[in-house]
PDB file of C-alpha atoms in Angstrom:
ATOM      1  CA  UNK A 201      45.163   3.644  40.486  1.00 67.00           C
ATOM      2  CA  UNK A 202      42.377   1.587  41.535  1.00 81.00           C
ATOM      3  CA  UNK A 203      41.122   3.212  44.560  1.00 91.00           C
ATOM      4  CA  UNK A 204      37.739   4.924  44.893  1.00 96.00           C
ATOM      5  CA  UNK A 205      37.664   8.587  45.657  1.00 96.00           C
ATOM      6  CA  UNK A 206      34.982   9.825  48.041  1.00 97.00           C
ATOM      7  CA  UNK A 207      34.066  13.402  49.281  1.00 96.00           C
ATOM      8  CA  UNK A 208      31.373  15.209  51.348  1.00 97.00           C
ATOM      9  CA  UNK A 209      31.689  13.983  54.935  1.00 97.00           C
ATOM     10  CA  UNK A 210      31.774  16.729  57.723  1.00 98.00           C
ATOM     11  CA  UNK A 211      29.978  17.586  60.706  1.00 98.00           C
ATOM     12  CA  UNK A 212      26.037  18.276  60.744  1.00 98.00           C
ATOM     13  CA  UNK A 213      23.395  18.780  63.035  1.00 98.00           C
ATOM     14  CA  UNK A 214      20.664  16.101  63.869  1.00 98.00           C
ATOM     15  CA  UNK A 215      17.966  16.385  61.382  1.00 98.00           C
ATOM     16  CA  UNK A 216      20.236  17.989  58.790  1.00 98.00           C
ATOM     17  CA  UNK A 217      21.508  16.267  55.824  1.00 98.00           C
ATOM     18  CA  UNK A 218      24.724  15.863  53.683  1.00 98.00           C
ATOM     19  CA  UNK A 219      25.690  14.250  50.156  1.00 98.00           C
ATOM     20  CA  UNK A 220      28.281  12.028  49.718  1.00 98.00           C
ATOM     21  CA  UNK A 221      30.249  11.018  46.564  1.00 98.00           C
ATOM     22  CA  UNK A 222      32.513   8.653  45.080  1.00 97.00           C
ATOM     23  CA  UNK A 223      34.358   8.424  41.872  1.00 95.00           C
ATOM     24  CA  UNK A 224      35.665   5.535  40.395  1.00 93.00           C
ATOM     25  CA  UNK A 225      38.993   5.852  38.189  1.00 92.00           C
ATOM     26  CA  UNK A 226      38.937   5.832  34.752  1.00 87.00           C
ATOM     27  CA  UNK A 227      40.084   2.484  34.457  1.00 87.00           C
ATOM     28  CA  UNK A 228      36.819   1.192  35.522  1.00 89.00           C
ATOM     29  CA  UNK A 229      35.402   2.098  32.424  1.00 84.00           C
ATOM     30  CA  UNK A 230      32.117  -0.087  32.316  1.00 89.00           C
ATOM     31  CA  UNK A 231      29.334   0.035  34.685  1.00 91.00           C
ATOM     32  CA  UNK A 232      29.474  -1.812  37.901  1.00 94.00           C
ATOM     33  CA  UNK A 233      27.752  -2.483  41.383  1.00 95.00           C
ATOM     34  CA  UNK A 234      28.684   0.212  43.850  1.00 96.00           C
ATOM     35  CA  UNK A 235      27.586   1.443  47.130  1.00 97.00           C
ATOM     36  CA  UNK A 236      28.341   2.278  50.652  1.00 98.00           C
ATOM     37  CA  UNK A 237      29.442   0.800  54.007  1.00 98.00           C
ATOM     38  CA  UNK A 238      29.998   2.517  57.167  1.00 98.00           C
ATOM     39  CA  UNK A 239      31.516   1.575  60.070  1.00 98.00           C
ATOM     40  CA  UNK A 240      30.860   3.348  63.621  1.00 96.00           C
ATOM     41  CA  UNK A 241      33.364   3.305  66.601  1.00 90.00           C
ATOM     42  CA  UNK A 242      32.888   0.094  68.208  1.00 92.00           C
ATOM     43  CA  UNK A 243      30.692  -1.501  66.014  1.00 94.00           C
ATOM     44  CA  UNK A 244      30.842  -3.745  62.824  1.00 95.00           C
ATOM     45  CA  UNK A 245      30.665  -2.799  59.389  1.00 96.00           C
ATOM     46  CA  UNK A 246      27.116  -2.088  58.340  1.00 97.00           C
ATOM     47  CA  UNK A 247      25.950  -2.103  54.521  1.00 97.00           C
ATOM     48  CA  UNK A 248      23.997   1.407  53.954  1.00 98.00           C
ATOM     49  CA  UNK A 249      22.994   1.188  50.474  1.00 98.00           C
ATOM     50  CA  UNK A 250      24.012  -0.371  47.082  1.00 98.00           C
ATOM     51  CA  UNK A 251      23.190   0.526  43.362  1.00 96.00           C
ATOM     52  CA  UNK A 252      23.478  -2.289  40.780  1.00 94.00           C
ATOM     53  CA  UNK A 253      24.787  -2.128  37.303  1.00 91.00           C
ATOM     54  CA  UNK A 254      20.921  -1.969  35.933  1.00 91.00           C
ATOM     55  CA  UNK A 255      19.658   0.309  39.024  1.00 92.00           C
ATOM     56  CA  UNK A 256      18.718  -2.157  41.324  1.00 96.00           C
ATOM     57  CA  UNK A 257      18.653  -0.479  44.684  1.00 97.00           C
ATOM     58  CA  UNK A 258      19.112  -2.086  48.265  1.00 98.00           C
ATOM     59  CA  UNK A 259      19.197  -0.223  51.649  1.00 98.00           C
ATOM     60  CA  UNK A 260      20.065  -0.933  55.490  1.00 97.00           C
ATOM     61  CA  UNK A 261      16.934  -1.038  57.400  1.00 97.00           C
ATOM     62  CA  UNK A 262      18.268   1.877  59.389  1.00 96.00           C
ATOM     63  CA  UNK A 263      18.112   4.328  56.831  1.00 98.00           C
ATOM     64  CA  UNK A 264      15.272   3.381  54.408  1.00 97.00           C
ATOM     65  CA  UNK A 265      13.365   6.609  53.881  1.00 97.00           C
ATOM     66  CA  UNK A 266      16.094   8.863  54.744  1.00 98.00           C
ATOM     67  CA  UNK A 267      19.059   7.994  52.721  1.00 98.00           C
ATOM     68  CA  UNK A 268      18.957   7.836  48.867  1.00 98.00           C
ATOM     69  CA  UNK A 269      21.790   6.632  46.610  1.00 98.00           C
ATOM     70  CA  UNK A 270      22.084   7.274  43.099  1.00 96.00           C
ATOM     71  CA  UNK A 271      24.745   7.359  40.241  1.00 94.00           C
ATOM     72  CA  UNK A 272      25.930   9.094  37.226  1.00 90.00           C
ATOM     73  CA  UNK A 273      26.672   6.565  34.893  1.00 79.00           C
ATOM     74  CA  UNK A 274      28.471   9.203  32.388  1.00 82.00           C
ATOM     75  CA  UNK A 275      30.833   9.687  35.109  1.00 77.00           C
ATOM     76  CA  UNK A 276      31.143   6.430  36.990  1.00 84.00           C
ATOM     77  CA  UNK A 277      30.122   8.220  40.125  1.00 93.00           C
ATOM     78  CA  UNK A 278      27.559   7.087  43.007  1.00 96.00           C
ATOM     79  CA  UNK A 279      25.982   9.510  45.563  1.00 97.00           C
ATOM     80  CA  UNK A 280      24.411   9.033  48.878  1.00 98.00           C
ATOM     81  CA  UNK A 281      22.060  11.835  49.768  1.00 98.00           C
ATOM     82  CA  UNK A 282      21.485  11.485  53.990  1.00 98.00           C
ATOM     83  CA  UNK A 283      18.333  13.164  54.957  1.00 98.00           C
ATOM     84  CA  UNK A 284      17.062  13.342  58.588  1.00 98.00           C
ATOM     85  CA  UNK A 285      20.410  12.436  59.952  1.00 98.00           C
ATOM     86  CA  UNK A 286      20.500  11.152  63.400  1.00 98.00           C
ATOM     87  CA  UNK A 287      23.358  10.728  65.984  1.00 97.00           C
ATOM     88  CA  UNK A 288      23.553   7.161  65.196  1.00 96.00           C
ATOM     89  CA  UNK A 289      24.549   7.638  61.476  1.00 98.00           C
ATOM     90  CA  UNK A 290      28.215   9.179  62.764  1.00 98.00           C
ATOM     91  CA  UNK A 291      30.241   6.761  61.434  1.00 98.00           C
ATOM     92  CA  UNK A 292      32.960   6.306  58.788  1.00 98.00           C
ATOM     93  CA  UNK A 293      31.567   5.646  55.314  1.00 98.00           C
ATOM     94  CA  UNK A 294      33.560   3.965  52.579  1.00 98.00           C
ATOM     95  CA  UNK A 295      32.376   3.085  49.366  1.00 97.00           C
ATOM     96  CA  UNK A 296      32.778  -0.157  47.319  1.00 97.00           C
ATOM     97  CA  UNK A 297      32.793  -1.125  43.627  1.00 96.00           C
ATOM     98  CA  UNK A 298      32.632  -4.776  42.866  1.00 95.00           C
ATOM     99  CA  UNK A 299      34.459  -5.552  39.703  1.00 93.00           C
ATOM    100  CA  UNK A 300      35.543  -9.420  38.335  1.00 92.00           C
ATOM    101  CA  UNK A 301      38.589  -9.004  40.184  1.00 91.00           C
ATOM    102  CA  UNK A 302      37.314  -8.417  43.647  1.00 94.00           C
ATOM    103  CA  UNK A 303      35.709  -5.723  45.269  1.00 95.00           C
ATOM    104  CA  UNK A 304      37.365  -2.189  45.533  1.00 95.00           C
ATOM    105  CA  UNK A 305      37.271   0.552  48.067  1.00 96.00           C
ATOM    106  CA  UNK A 306      37.738   4.441  49.024  1.00 97.00           C
ATOM    107  CA  UNK A 307      39.495   5.352  51.827  1.00 96.00           C
ATOM    108  CA  UNK A 308      36.297   6.185  53.675  1.00 97.00           C
ATOM    109  CA  UNK A 309      35.003  10.225  54.412  1.00 97.00           C
ATOM    110  CA  UNK A 310      33.784  10.470  58.141  1.00 98.00           C
ATOM    111  CA  UNK A 311      30.242  11.723  58.866  1.00 98.00           C
ATOM    112  CA  UNK A 312      29.673  13.105  62.333  1.00 98.00           C
ATOM    113  CA  UNK A 313      26.037  14.002  63.346  1.00 98.00           C
ATOM    114  CA  UNK A 314      26.038  16.052  66.622  1.00 97.00           C
ATOM    115  CA  UNK A 315      24.491  18.883  68.479  1.00 93.00           C
TER     116      UNK A 315
END
């Protein structure tokens, strides 16, 4: 099993918050670059945030100042705290992990921001 497991998506009001989580299977026994992409209906895939194996952070311009990525190295999990959510944040969010064999993905967790 090499698929990542995501959770935490759902429906939230504009201005609200959600926290997404992503767990890597035990076969990923080291620390790897991880992060989140999202895809909204009719739009291109967009990088949301990433965190490197040494804690390096990167955010998409549209989420800077509102989203925070972090990781739990002991359990090889990554989190995305999303605050001040906007309707344009509505998308399916996909977790990824970069390993020497390539990029591994989760199935996606949907986030809907609506009144």
